[in-house]
Each structure stands twice: as structure tokens, then as C-alpha cells.
Amino acid sequence: EKGGFATFMDKEIAEQPAAVADTLRGHFDGTRIVLDEQRLGEDELRTIDKVFVVACGSAYHSGLVAKYAIEHWTRLPVEVELASEFRYRDPVLDRDTLVVAVSQSGETADTLEAVRHARRQRARVLAVCNTNGSQIPRESDAVVYTHAGPEVGVASTKAFLAQITANYLVGLALAQARGTKYADEVARDFQALSEIPRAVEQTLELLEPVRELGRSIADSKAVLFLGRHVGFPVALEGALKLKELAYMHAEGFAAGELKHGPIALVEEGLPVVVVTPSPKSMPLLHSKLLSNIREVQARGARTIVIGEEGDDTIAPFADFLIELPRVPALLQPLVSTIPLQVLAAEIARTRGYDIDKPRNLAKSVTVE
Ligand code: F6R
């Protein structure tokens, strides 16, 4: 059932091209983005004036990634909130608020309670979910299913990529309803998403050196992850994978926050993973990250840099360079997350842990 892979997680990492492709399938009819169970009309979507994404763990990170795209495409304010915090702080919700509840299992208690709270306040609720007929989509006004297929490994991998993809479809659906994107732009963005499975495949072929790296840093005390813009939630996700699989202290930071505190953690030999944007599409951010890499390298960190192929400006500062295929800036998390999944899995394996069933964790968390 693991299809020749050593673990479900390895299999599910390898299934990511299909997870993205299958999630896109059927959601564009040649002219318009179509959602699955759309009990929310286009006129209702048009009046939305604020979006909340509520979720837990990796699903929450998928929301943090999507915030950049949804705000950029729709000009709507988007807040991303941990489901476990959402309903305890009296968020401002009304019938023009769209609450996007992201959940692989569709049964996460914190997220379900956030959905119920939002509905009591008359907000519209759209579920992004991987499990047909589960509770969260049942209680929502509209659904976009992620078609990642069953995810057995406790640590989310293919479901995470599928969640980002589905969140982007929600962003495009909102943009088309609001008219902040012309039909040809929506078509172009959908096309760009459709090219991602190929980039994911190419990325999967580049990972043997990442496994070697994982083996070589498996006895580190801690690993830091840095990123900016969409690379920031990718850093958070990389750190979460390492914590849950390898039981290693790991933290993700917005790279701009380094000098506001975290740089004090940097000491000789500390592995620091840096997710860098494309120098071509995000030159300013790229140069800022370059300085961040230099800052940590000057303090003895072992820099592990995720960059775009052909970017030779970062090579001199990377003790280890992972070059990924070039994709549009907002879509980079769909490729840059993958080496971090593999790194965490390999470190955990080297330490002798069961990567499909990390200690203390359950696949579906049905208590608050
Ligand atoms: C991390 C992970 C968890 C889940 C979280 C939400 O690898 O798997 O953080 O993402 O428990 O679960 P769902 O998406 O089922 O609501």
C-alpha cells in the first residue's frame, strides 16, 4: 500500500504533482473559476468586504501563504487566524465577511468551532477540505475540495500543497466576482497554477543532495528557518515539519525580524535555512534576504539556501544551495516547501524516528 516507498510520508511527498493537478481539475471552465459546492452565489461573493482564513497547524500556514495572493488579487483585507484563537477574541464578523476554514480532515475541533462561531455571527463560510462528507464542509456555505487523496502520514505534505492551491482558487473566484481581475487575467493565473505540477516534479528530482544534507545535520541541536513575503510561512512550515518529525527545536522567522531578537540565537555551526525569492521577480526582497544570509553567515551559521535556478548572487553565501525551478513569485511556496519536507523527514529518519507516526500526535485532532 506504500507503493514501493519506505513510508507513507515518502509516498505522499512524491504524490504532490498529482495533488496539485487534481485540486485544479474541474475548477476552470475555460472562462471562469468554479467552486465545488457553491451554495454562495456570485452576488454574495461580490459583497464580501473582508476575509478571514481560520485553520490549525499546516493548514494555518497554507492560509498565511494565500493571504499574499488573495489581498493582491482582490484588494480585500485578509486576516489569517489560528482557529483555536479565533472565537475567543470576539472577531468582527458580519454577513459581508467570508471565513475560509481550511482543514485536511474536515474534523478538526478547533476549526469546526471557529466555523460555528462565524455562522452564528452570520458570516459566510467557505470550507477548503480534503475529506468528502466531513463535518466542516457539511456546516459550510460553500466548499472547495482539495483532491490530495487520503493522507496517512501524520505530518501534512501533499494536503498542504493542495490547500495552498485551493486557497488560490478561492482568491481567483473572489477576484472574478469583484471584477478586480479581468477574465483573461484569471485565465492566465489558472494557467500558471496548471504549470506547477511540472515544476513540483522537477523539484522532486533534485532532492537527493537534500537527503544527504539531512543526514549530515541530524545531530544539530536546533535549526532556524528564515523567509520573507510568501517565504515566511514556508519557513514556519519547514520549522513545524522538523519539530513534529525530528523532535528538534526549530523556529521559523520573518527574516526582517532577525535583528529584532532572533539573531542572538545564531552561533557557530547552527544550520539556518533561508528561503529566498526570485531575483528577477522580487529584486528588492531578494537583496534584503541576501543581507540576512550574510548577517547569519558572518556569525558562524551554516547557511542552507533555497533559491531559484540561475541565481548566482546567492551561491557565495550558501554553504548549501538548493536550486529550484523558476515559478511565479506567489506560487513559489508550492515548490520551496518540498525540500523542507524532505529535509525534516531525512533528519527524523537518521535519528531513528517513525516519520509516519510521530510521538504524541494524531492525524485528526477532534478535541479542542
Ligand atoms: C502538521 C499537521 C497539522 C495539521 C493540523 C490541522 O503537519 O499535519 O498541523 O495541519 O492539525 O489539521 P486539519 O487540516 O485536518 O484541520
Tab-separated table of C-alpha atoms and ligand atoms in Angstrom:
chain	number	residue	atom	x	y	z
A	1	GLU	CA	0.000	0.000	0.000
A	2	LYS	CA	3.039	2.254	0.309
A	3	GLY	CA	3.590	1.631	-3.378
A	4	GLY	CA	7.275	0.763	-3.059
A	5	PHE	CA	8.083	3.681	-0.741
A	6	ALA	CA	9.639	3.157	2.681
A	7	THR	CA	6.970	5.261	4.376
A	8	PHE	CA	3.615	6.848	3.640
A	9	MET	CA	5.235	10.228	4.008
A	10	ASP	CA	7.735	9.481	1.239
A	11	LYS	CA	4.878	8.291	-0.946
A	12	GLU	CA	2.788	11.351	-0.200
A	13	ILE	CA	5.667	13.720	-0.920
A	14	ALA	CA	6.044	12.002	-4.288
A	15	GLU	CA	2.313	12.353	-4.965
A	16	GLN	CA	2.417	16.135	-4.781
A	17	PRO	CA	2.336	16.816	-8.530
A	18	ALA	CA	-0.957	14.900	-8.708
A	19	ALA	CA	-2.290	16.551	-5.537
A	20	VAL	CA	-1.932	19.979	-7.126
A	21	ALA	CA	-3.146	18.899	-10.582
A	22	ASP	CA	-6.180	17.057	-9.192
A	23	THR	CA	-7.113	20.004	-6.998
A	24	LEU	CA	-7.111	22.299	-10.024
A	25	ARG	CA	-9.074	19.889	-12.193
A	26	GLY	CA	-12.639	20.941	-12.937
A	27	HIS	CA	-12.254	24.357	-11.345
A	28	PHE	CA	-11.948	26.349	-14.546
A	29	ASP	CA	-14.497	26.027	-17.318
A	30	GLY	CA	-12.468	27.860	-19.940
A	31	THR	CA	-13.739	31.268	-18.871
A	32	ARG	CA	-14.454	31.194	-15.156
A	33	ILE	CA	-13.271	29.678	-11.906
A	34	VAL	CA	-15.897	27.333	-10.465
A	35	LEU	CA	-16.012	26.207	-6.855
A	36	ASP	CA	-17.426	22.823	-5.789
A	37	GLU	CA	-20.476	23.094	-3.614
A	38	GLN	CA	-21.293	26.678	-4.241
A	39	ARG	CA	-24.238	27.484	-2.066
A	40	LEU	CA	-22.803	31.005	-2.091
A	41	GLY	CA	-23.841	32.976	-5.161
A	42	GLU	CA	-21.551	35.216	-7.181
A	43	ASP	CA	-23.610	38.220	-5.986
A	44	GLU	CA	-22.913	37.204	-2.392
A	45	LEU	CA	-19.217	36.817	-3.111
A	46	ARG	CA	-19.264	40.288	-4.669
A	47	THR	CA	-20.402	41.952	-1.454
A	48	ILE	CA	-17.699	40.373	0.687
A	49	ASP	CA	-15.591	43.124	2.230
A	50	LYS	CA	-13.247	41.135	4.479
A	51	VAL	CA	-11.785	37.640	4.540
A	52	PHE	CA	-10.635	35.542	7.477
A	53	VAL	CA	-8.780	32.304	6.999
A	54	VAL	CA	-9.092	30.069	10.051
A	55	ALA	CA	-7.156	26.829	10.439
A	56	CYS	CA	-4.613	24.971	12.561
A	57	GLY	CA	-1.041	23.859	12.029
A	58	SER	CA	-0.003	23.346	8.418
A	59	ALA	CA	-3.465	24.330	7.201
A	60	TYR	CA	-2.938	27.646	9.002
A	61	HIS	CA	0.360	28.059	7.158
A	62	SER	CA	-1.447	27.455	3.856
A	63	GLY	CA	-3.683	30.396	4.800
A	64	LEU	CA	-0.697	32.592	5.602
A	65	VAL	CA	0.697	31.829	2.145
A	66	ALA	CA	-2.613	32.579	0.436
A	67	LYS	CA	-3.072	35.908	2.206
A	68	TYR	CA	-0.443	37.470	-0.061
A	69	ALA	CA	-2.203	36.318	-3.223
A	70	ILE	CA	-5.768	36.971	-2.108
A	71	GLU	CA	-5.050	40.522	-0.965
A	72	HIS	CA	-3.063	41.251	-4.088
A	73	TRP	CA	-5.716	39.849	-6.408
A	74	THR	CA	-8.877	41.054	-4.683
A	75	ARG	CA	-7.811	44.172	-2.730
A	76	LEU	CA	-9.769	42.737	0.198
A	77	PRO	CA	-8.216	42.708	3.668
A	78	VAL	CA	-7.358	39.135	4.651
A	79	GLU	CA	-6.653	38.043	8.196
A	80	VAL	CA	-5.297	34.607	8.911
A	81	GLU	CA	-6.061	33.324	12.326
A	82	LEU	CA	-5.382	30.201	14.337
A	83	ALA	CA	-8.764	28.532	14.717
A	84	SER	CA	-8.078	27.917	18.398
A	85	GLU	CA	-7.765	31.675	18.995
A	86	PHE	CA	-10.427	32.949	16.638
A	87	ARG	CA	-13.644	32.639	18.589
A	88	TYR	CA	-12.183	33.609	21.920
A	89	ARG	CA	-11.361	37.130	20.872
A	90	ASP	CA	-14.705	38.335	19.525
A	91	PRO	CA	-13.602	38.880	15.911
A	92	VAL	CA	-15.550	41.464	13.907
A	93	LEU	CA	-17.806	39.399	11.667
A	94	ASP	CA	-20.963	40.122	9.703
A	95	ARG	CA	-22.752	38.895	6.597
A	96	ASP	CA	-20.175	40.529	4.342
A	97	THR	CA	-17.331	38.606	5.944
A	98	LEU	CA	-16.039	35.473	4.273
A	99	VAL	CA	-14.498	32.947	6.630
A	100	VAL	CA	-12.376	30.377	4.815
A	101	ALA	CA	-11.962	27.296	7.005
A	102	VAL	CA	-9.062	25.143	5.835
A	103	SER	CA	-8.857	21.582	7.070
A	104	GLN	CA	-7.453	18.405	5.577
A	105	SER	CA	-9.538	16.116	7.773
A	106	GLY	CA	-12.599	18.345	7.977
A	107	GLU	CA	-12.945	17.176	11.568
A	108	THR	CA	-10.515	19.407	13.478
A	109	ALA	CA	-12.443	20.554	16.538
A	110	ASP	CA	-10.848	23.999	16.783
A	111	THR	CA	-11.623	24.762	13.159
A	112	LEU	CA	-15.160	23.376	13.404
A	113	GLU	CA	-15.881	25.538	16.436
A	114	ALA	CA	-14.495	28.570	14.598
A	115	VAL	CA	-16.890	27.784	11.717
A	116	ARG	CA	-19.827	27.521	14.109
A	117	HIS	CA	-18.902	30.791	15.756
A	118	ALA	CA	-18.620	32.528	12.371
A	119	ARG	CA	-22.017	31.225	11.280
A	120	ARG	CA	-23.657	32.347	14.492
A	121	GLN	CA	-22.351	35.823	13.650
A	122	ARG	CA	-23.906	35.491	10.159
A	123	ALA	CA	-20.567	35.390	8.320
A	124	ARG	CA	-20.334	33.313	5.132
A	125	VAL	CA	-18.226	30.218	5.495
A	126	LEU	CA	-16.286	28.504	2.752
A	127	ALA	CA	-14.524	25.233	3.567
A	128	VAL	CA	-11.306	24.068	1.921
A	129	CYS	CA	-11.239	20.413	2.778
A	130	ASN	CA	-9.683	17.116	1.709
A	131	THR	CA	-12.345	14.791	3.089
A	132	ASN	CA	-15.719	14.485	1.401
A	133	GLY	CA	-18.673	14.492	3.708
A	134	SER	CA	-16.698	15.507	6.791
A	135	GLN	CA	-18.157	17.860	9.364
A	136	ILE	CA	-16.588	21.186	8.383
A	137	PRO	CA	-17.812	21.161	4.759
A	138	ARG	CA	-21.207	19.941	5.953
A	139	GLU	CA	-21.584	23.034	8.087
A	140	SER	CA	-20.250	25.491	5.482
A	141	ASP	CA	-21.943	27.618	2.798
A	142	ALA	CA	-19.534	26.590	0.070
A	143	VAL	CA	-16.733	24.083	-0.376
A	144	VAL	CA	-13.596	23.691	-2.414
A	145	TYR	CA	-12.312	20.161	-2.088
A	146	THR	CA	-8.608	19.548	-2.214
A	147	HIS	CA	-8.030	16.361	-4.177
A	148	ALA	CA	-4.829	15.262	-2.499
A	149	GLY	CA	-6.241	11.787	-1.857
A	150	PRO	CA	-6.039	10.175	1.570
A	151	GLU	CA	-3.084	11.386	3.597
A	152	VAL	CA	-1.846	8.719	6.008
A	153	GLY	CA	1.392	10.255	7.257
A	154	VAL	CA	0.571	12.332	10.310
A	155	ALA	CA	2.682	15.228	9.053
A	156	SER	CA	0.858	17.041	6.298
A	157	THR	CA	2.652	17.183	2.941
A	158	LYS	CA	0.531	16.741	-0.187
A	159	ALA	CA	-2.555	18.079	1.589
A	160	PHE	CA	-0.621	21.257	2.380
A	161	LEU	CA	0.251	21.874	-1.266
A	162	ALA	CA	-3.326	21.116	-2.235
A	163	GLN	CA	-4.571	23.571	0.404
A	164	ILE	CA	-2.439	26.379	-0.998
A	165	THR	CA	-3.747	25.540	-4.472
A	166	ALA	CA	-7.383	25.571	-3.334
A	167	ASN	CA	-6.912	28.788	-1.370
A	168	TYR	CA	-5.605	30.375	-4.552
A	169	LEU	CA	-8.705	29.189	-6.416
A	170	VAL	CA	-10.798	30.910	-3.758
A	171	GLY	CA	-8.751	34.081	-4.304
A	172	LEU	CA	-9.318	33.911	-8.047
A	173	ALA	CA	-13.049	33.244	-7.588
A	174	LEU	CA	-13.293	36.333	-5.385
A	175	ALA	CA	-11.279	38.427	-7.825
A	176	GLN	CA	-13.520	37.445	-10.721
A	177	ALA	CA	-16.699	38.101	-8.702
A	178	ARG	CA	-15.418	41.514	-7.638
A	179	GLY	CA	-14.028	42.404	-11.036
A	180	THR	CA	-10.558	43.115	-9.662
A	181	LYS	CA	-9.242	40.775	-12.338
A	182	TYR	CA	-10.331	40.584	-15.953
A	183	ALA	CA	-11.311	37.209	-17.334
A	184	ASP	CA	-8.064	36.924	-19.291
A	185	GLU	CA	-6.019	37.554	-16.143
A	186	VAL	CA	-7.931	34.869	-14.269
A	187	ALA	CA	-7.302	32.516	-17.176
A	188	ARG	CA	-3.603	33.366	-17.138
A	189	ASP	CA	-3.308	32.812	-13.386
A	190	PHE	CA	-5.111	29.490	-13.668
A	191	GLN	CA	-2.718	28.530	-16.445
A	192	ALA	CA	0.256	29.441	-14.232
A	193	LEU	CA	-1.144	27.211	-11.495
A	194	SER	CA	-1.606	24.432	-14.039
A	195	GLU	CA	2.102	24.536	-14.790
A	196	ILE	CA	3.012	23.952	-11.134
A	197	PRO	CA	2.702	20.135	-11.136
A	198	ARG	CA	5.534	20.006	-13.680
A	199	ALA	CA	7.707	22.283	-11.501
A	200	VAL	CA	6.878	20.085	-8.498
A	201	GLU	CA	8.019	17.031	-10.467
A	202	GLN	CA	11.277	18.757	-11.381
A	203	THR	CA	11.782	19.719	-7.743
A	204	LEU	CA	11.266	16.133	-6.608
A	205	GLU	CA	14.097	15.067	-8.887
A	206	LEU	CA	16.551	17.438	-7.201
A	207	LEU	CA	16.271	16.159	-3.673
A	208	GLU	CA	18.987	13.537	-3.210
A	209	PRO	CA	21.500	16.175	-2.033
A	210	VAL	CA	18.869	17.441	0.436
A	211	ARG	CA	18.633	13.940	1.922
A	212	GLU	CA	22.413	13.853	2.269
A	213	LEU	CA	22.286	17.233	3.931
A	214	GLY	CA	19.617	15.957	6.306
A	215	ARG	CA	21.851	13.069	7.323
A	216	SER	CA	24.771	15.425	7.879
A	217	ILE	CA	22.905	17.835	10.174
A	218	ALA	CA	20.806	15.246	12.016
A	219	ASP	CA	22.681	15.773	15.277
A	220	SER	CA	22.172	19.552	15.374
A	221	LYS	CA	20.540	20.967	18.483
A	222	ALA	CA	18.325	23.332	16.543
A	223	VAL	CA	17.600	24.697	13.078
A	224	LEU	CA	16.325	28.158	12.189
A	225	PHE	CA	14.239	28.937	9.107
A	226	LEU	CA	14.024	32.400	7.575
A	227	GLY	CA	11.927	33.839	4.791
A	228	ARG	CA	10.160	36.970	3.649
A	229	HIS	CA	6.819	37.507	1.921
A	230	VAL	CA	5.416	34.097	0.929
A	231	GLY	CA	8.740	32.600	2.011
A	232	PHE	CA	7.916	33.490	5.620
A	233	PRO	CA	5.048	30.986	6.017
A	234	VAL	CA	7.200	28.459	4.154
A	235	ALA	CA	9.823	28.980	6.874
A	236	LEU	CA	7.148	28.393	9.529
A	237	GLU	CA	6.061	25.210	7.782
A	238	GLY	CA	9.662	23.972	7.487
A	239	ALA	CA	10.152	24.515	11.220
A	240	LEU	CA	6.875	22.762	12.072
A	241	LYS	CA	7.848	19.721	9.983
A	242	LEU	CA	11.172	19.483	11.769
A	243	LYS	CA	9.625	19.820	15.236
A	244	GLU	CA	6.952	17.222	14.671
A	245	LEU	CA	9.054	14.661	12.807
A	246	ALA	CA	12.551	15.019	14.238
A	247	TYR	CA	11.635	16.375	17.715
A	248	MET	CA	14.247	19.017	17.111
A	249	HIS	CA	13.988	22.594	18.196
A	250	ALA	CA	13.165	24.597	15.112
A	251	GLU	CA	11.820	28.066	14.580
A	252	GLY	CA	10.674	29.990	11.564
A	253	PHE	CA	11.109	33.751	11.425
A	254	ALA	CA	10.358	36.590	9.090
A	255	ALA	CA	13.918	37.356	8.021
A	256	GLY	CA	13.359	41.066	8.690
A	257	GLU	CA	12.822	40.251	12.351
A	258	LEU	CA	16.323	38.774	12.718
A	259	LYS	CA	17.920	41.847	14.156
A	260	HIS	CA	14.983	42.432	16.454
A	261	GLY	CA	15.952	39.417	18.508
A	262	PRO	CA	16.413	36.020	16.867
A	263	ILE	CA	19.909	36.774	15.575
A	264	ALA	CA	21.074	36.368	19.173
A	265	LEU	CA	20.411	32.649	18.741
A	266	VAL	CA	22.919	32.292	15.932
A	267	GLU	CA	26.111	30.548	16.945
A	268	GLU	CA	28.920	28.688	15.226
A	269	GLY	CA	27.623	25.811	13.144
A	270	LEU	CA	23.881	26.450	13.633
A	271	PRO	CA	22.051	25.413	10.471
A	272	VAL	CA	19.949	28.308	9.158
A	273	VAL	CA	17.636	27.585	6.249
A	274	VAL	CA	16.814	30.645	4.150
A	275	VAL	CA	14.001	30.700	1.605
A	276	THR	CA	14.913	33.336	-0.988
A	277	PRO	CA	12.633	34.808	-3.633
A	278	SER	CA	13.397	35.162	-7.300
A	279	PRO	CA	15.950	37.914	-8.004
A	280	LYS	CA	14.068	38.666	-11.220
A	281	SER	CA	10.522	38.985	-9.957
A	282	MET	CA	11.299	40.283	-6.457
A	283	PRO	CA	14.637	42.116	-6.696
A	284	LEU	CA	14.163	44.279	-3.601
A	285	LEU	CA	13.134	41.429	-1.314
A	286	HIS	CA	15.876	39.315	-2.796
A	287	SER	CA	18.541	41.862	-1.901
A	288	LYS	CA	17.156	42.130	1.648
A	289	LEU	CA	17.391	38.377	2.040
A	290	LEU	CA	20.891	38.411	0.692
A	291	SER	CA	21.878	40.747	3.536
A	292	ASN	CA	20.116	38.486	6.024
A	293	ILE	CA	22.068	35.492	4.737
A	294	ARG	CA	25.308	37.457	5.118
A	295	GLU	CA	24.378	38.504	8.643
A	296	VAL	CA	23.885	34.954	9.841
A	297	GLN	CA	26.852	33.630	7.907
A	298	ALA	CA	29.113	36.273	9.446
A	299	ARG	CA	28.068	34.924	12.861
A	300	GLY	CA	29.073	31.388	12.025
A	301	ALA	CA	25.755	29.923	10.863
A	302	ARG	CA	25.777	27.119	8.360
A	303	THR	CA	23.590	28.612	5.631
A	304	ILE	CA	21.237	26.382	3.701
A	305	VAL	CA	19.752	28.477	0.951
A	306	ILE	CA	16.712	27.701	-1.144
A	307	GLY	CA	16.878	29.768	-4.285
A	308	GLU	CA	15.914	29.950	-7.895
A	309	GLU	CA	17.961	28.176	-10.528
A	310	GLY	CA	20.403	30.501	-12.238
A	311	ASP	CA	20.626	32.904	-9.287
A	312	ASP	CA	24.411	33.146	-8.849
A	313	THR	CA	24.244	36.064	-6.446
A	314	ILE	CA	23.395	33.780	-3.523
A	315	ALA	CA	25.861	30.992	-4.251
A	316	PRO	CA	28.823	32.650	-2.459
A	317	PHE	CA	26.807	32.920	0.755
A	318	ALA	CA	25.271	29.480	0.681
A	319	ASP	CA	27.120	26.703	2.437
A	320	PHE	CA	24.499	24.517	0.856
A	321	LEU	CA	22.411	25.664	-2.093
A	322	ILE	CA	19.127	24.153	-3.226
A	323	GLU	CA	18.183	25.472	-6.655
A	324	LEU	CA	14.532	25.234	-7.598
A	325	PRO	CA	12.777	25.750	-10.921
A	326	ARG	CA	11.601	29.276	-11.637
A	327	VAL	CA	7.893	29.809	-10.985
A	328	PRO	CA	5.810	32.980	-10.494
A	329	ALA	CA	6.630	34.672	-7.158
A	330	LEU	CA	3.295	33.986	-5.487
A	331	LEU	CA	3.462	30.318	-6.443
A	332	GLN	CA	6.965	29.700	-5.086
A	333	PRO	CA	5.725	28.053	-1.851
A	334	LEU	CA	4.354	25.214	-3.974
A	335	VAL	CA	7.935	24.261	-4.784
A	336	SER	CA	10.019	25.715	-1.942
A	337	THR	CA	8.153	23.758	0.754
A	338	ILE	CA	9.191	20.426	-0.763
A	339	PRO	CA	12.897	20.408	0.154
A	340	LEU	CA	11.904	21.367	3.706
A	341	GLN	CA	9.564	18.368	3.948
A	342	VAL	CA	12.330	16.093	2.702
A	343	LEU	CA	14.917	17.647	4.992
A	344	ALA	CA	12.730	17.095	8.064
A	345	ALA	CA	11.893	13.534	7.021
A	346	GLU	CA	15.536	12.647	6.475
A	347	ILE	CA	16.699	14.156	9.752
A	348	ALA	CA	13.958	12.234	11.573
A	349	ARG	CA	14.855	9.017	9.784
A	350	THR	CA	18.527	9.442	10.619
A	351	ARG	CA	17.579	9.938	14.257
A	352	GLY	CA	15.648	6.682	14.074
A	353	TYR	CA	12.107	8.003	14.387
A	354	ASP	CA	8.889	6.748	12.848
A	355	ILE	CA	8.155	9.522	10.372
A	356	ASP	CA	4.628	8.353	9.631
A	357	LYS	CA	3.620	8.369	13.272
A	358	PRO	CA	5.459	10.986	15.288
A	359	ARG	CA	5.079	10.689	19.050
A	360	ASN	CA	2.200	12.485	20.798
A	361	LEU	CA	0.448	13.439	17.542
A	362	ALA	CA	-2.817	12.307	15.976
A	363	LYS	CA	-3.788	12.698	12.342
A	364	SER	CA	-7.066	14.287	13.183
A	365	VAL	CA	-7.457	16.405	16.311
A	366	THR	CA	-11.092	16.141	17.341
A	367	VAL	CA	-10.822	17.745	20.760
A	368	GLU	CA	-10.205	21.441	21.399
B	1	F6R	C1	1.231	19.309	10.527
B	1	F6R	C2	-0.140	18.834	10.580
B	1	F6R	C3	-1.101	19.528	11.467
B	1	F6R	C4	-2.422	19.768	10.746
B	1	F6R	C5	-3.440	20.414	11.694
B	1	F6R	C6	-4.766	20.712	11.005
B	1	F6R	O1	1.997	18.528	9.689
B	1	F6R	O2	-0.490	17.890	9.930
B	1	F6R	O3	-0.560	20.742	11.915
B	1	F6R	O4	-2.193	20.578	9.644
B	1	F6R	O5	-3.676	19.556	12.780
B	1	F6R	O6	-5.365	19.553	10.555
B	1	F6R	P1	-6.551	19.610	9.507
B	1	F6R	O7	-6.033	20.185	8.257
B	1	F6R	O8	-7.039	18.203	9.365
B	1	F6R	O9	-7.611	20.523	10.113
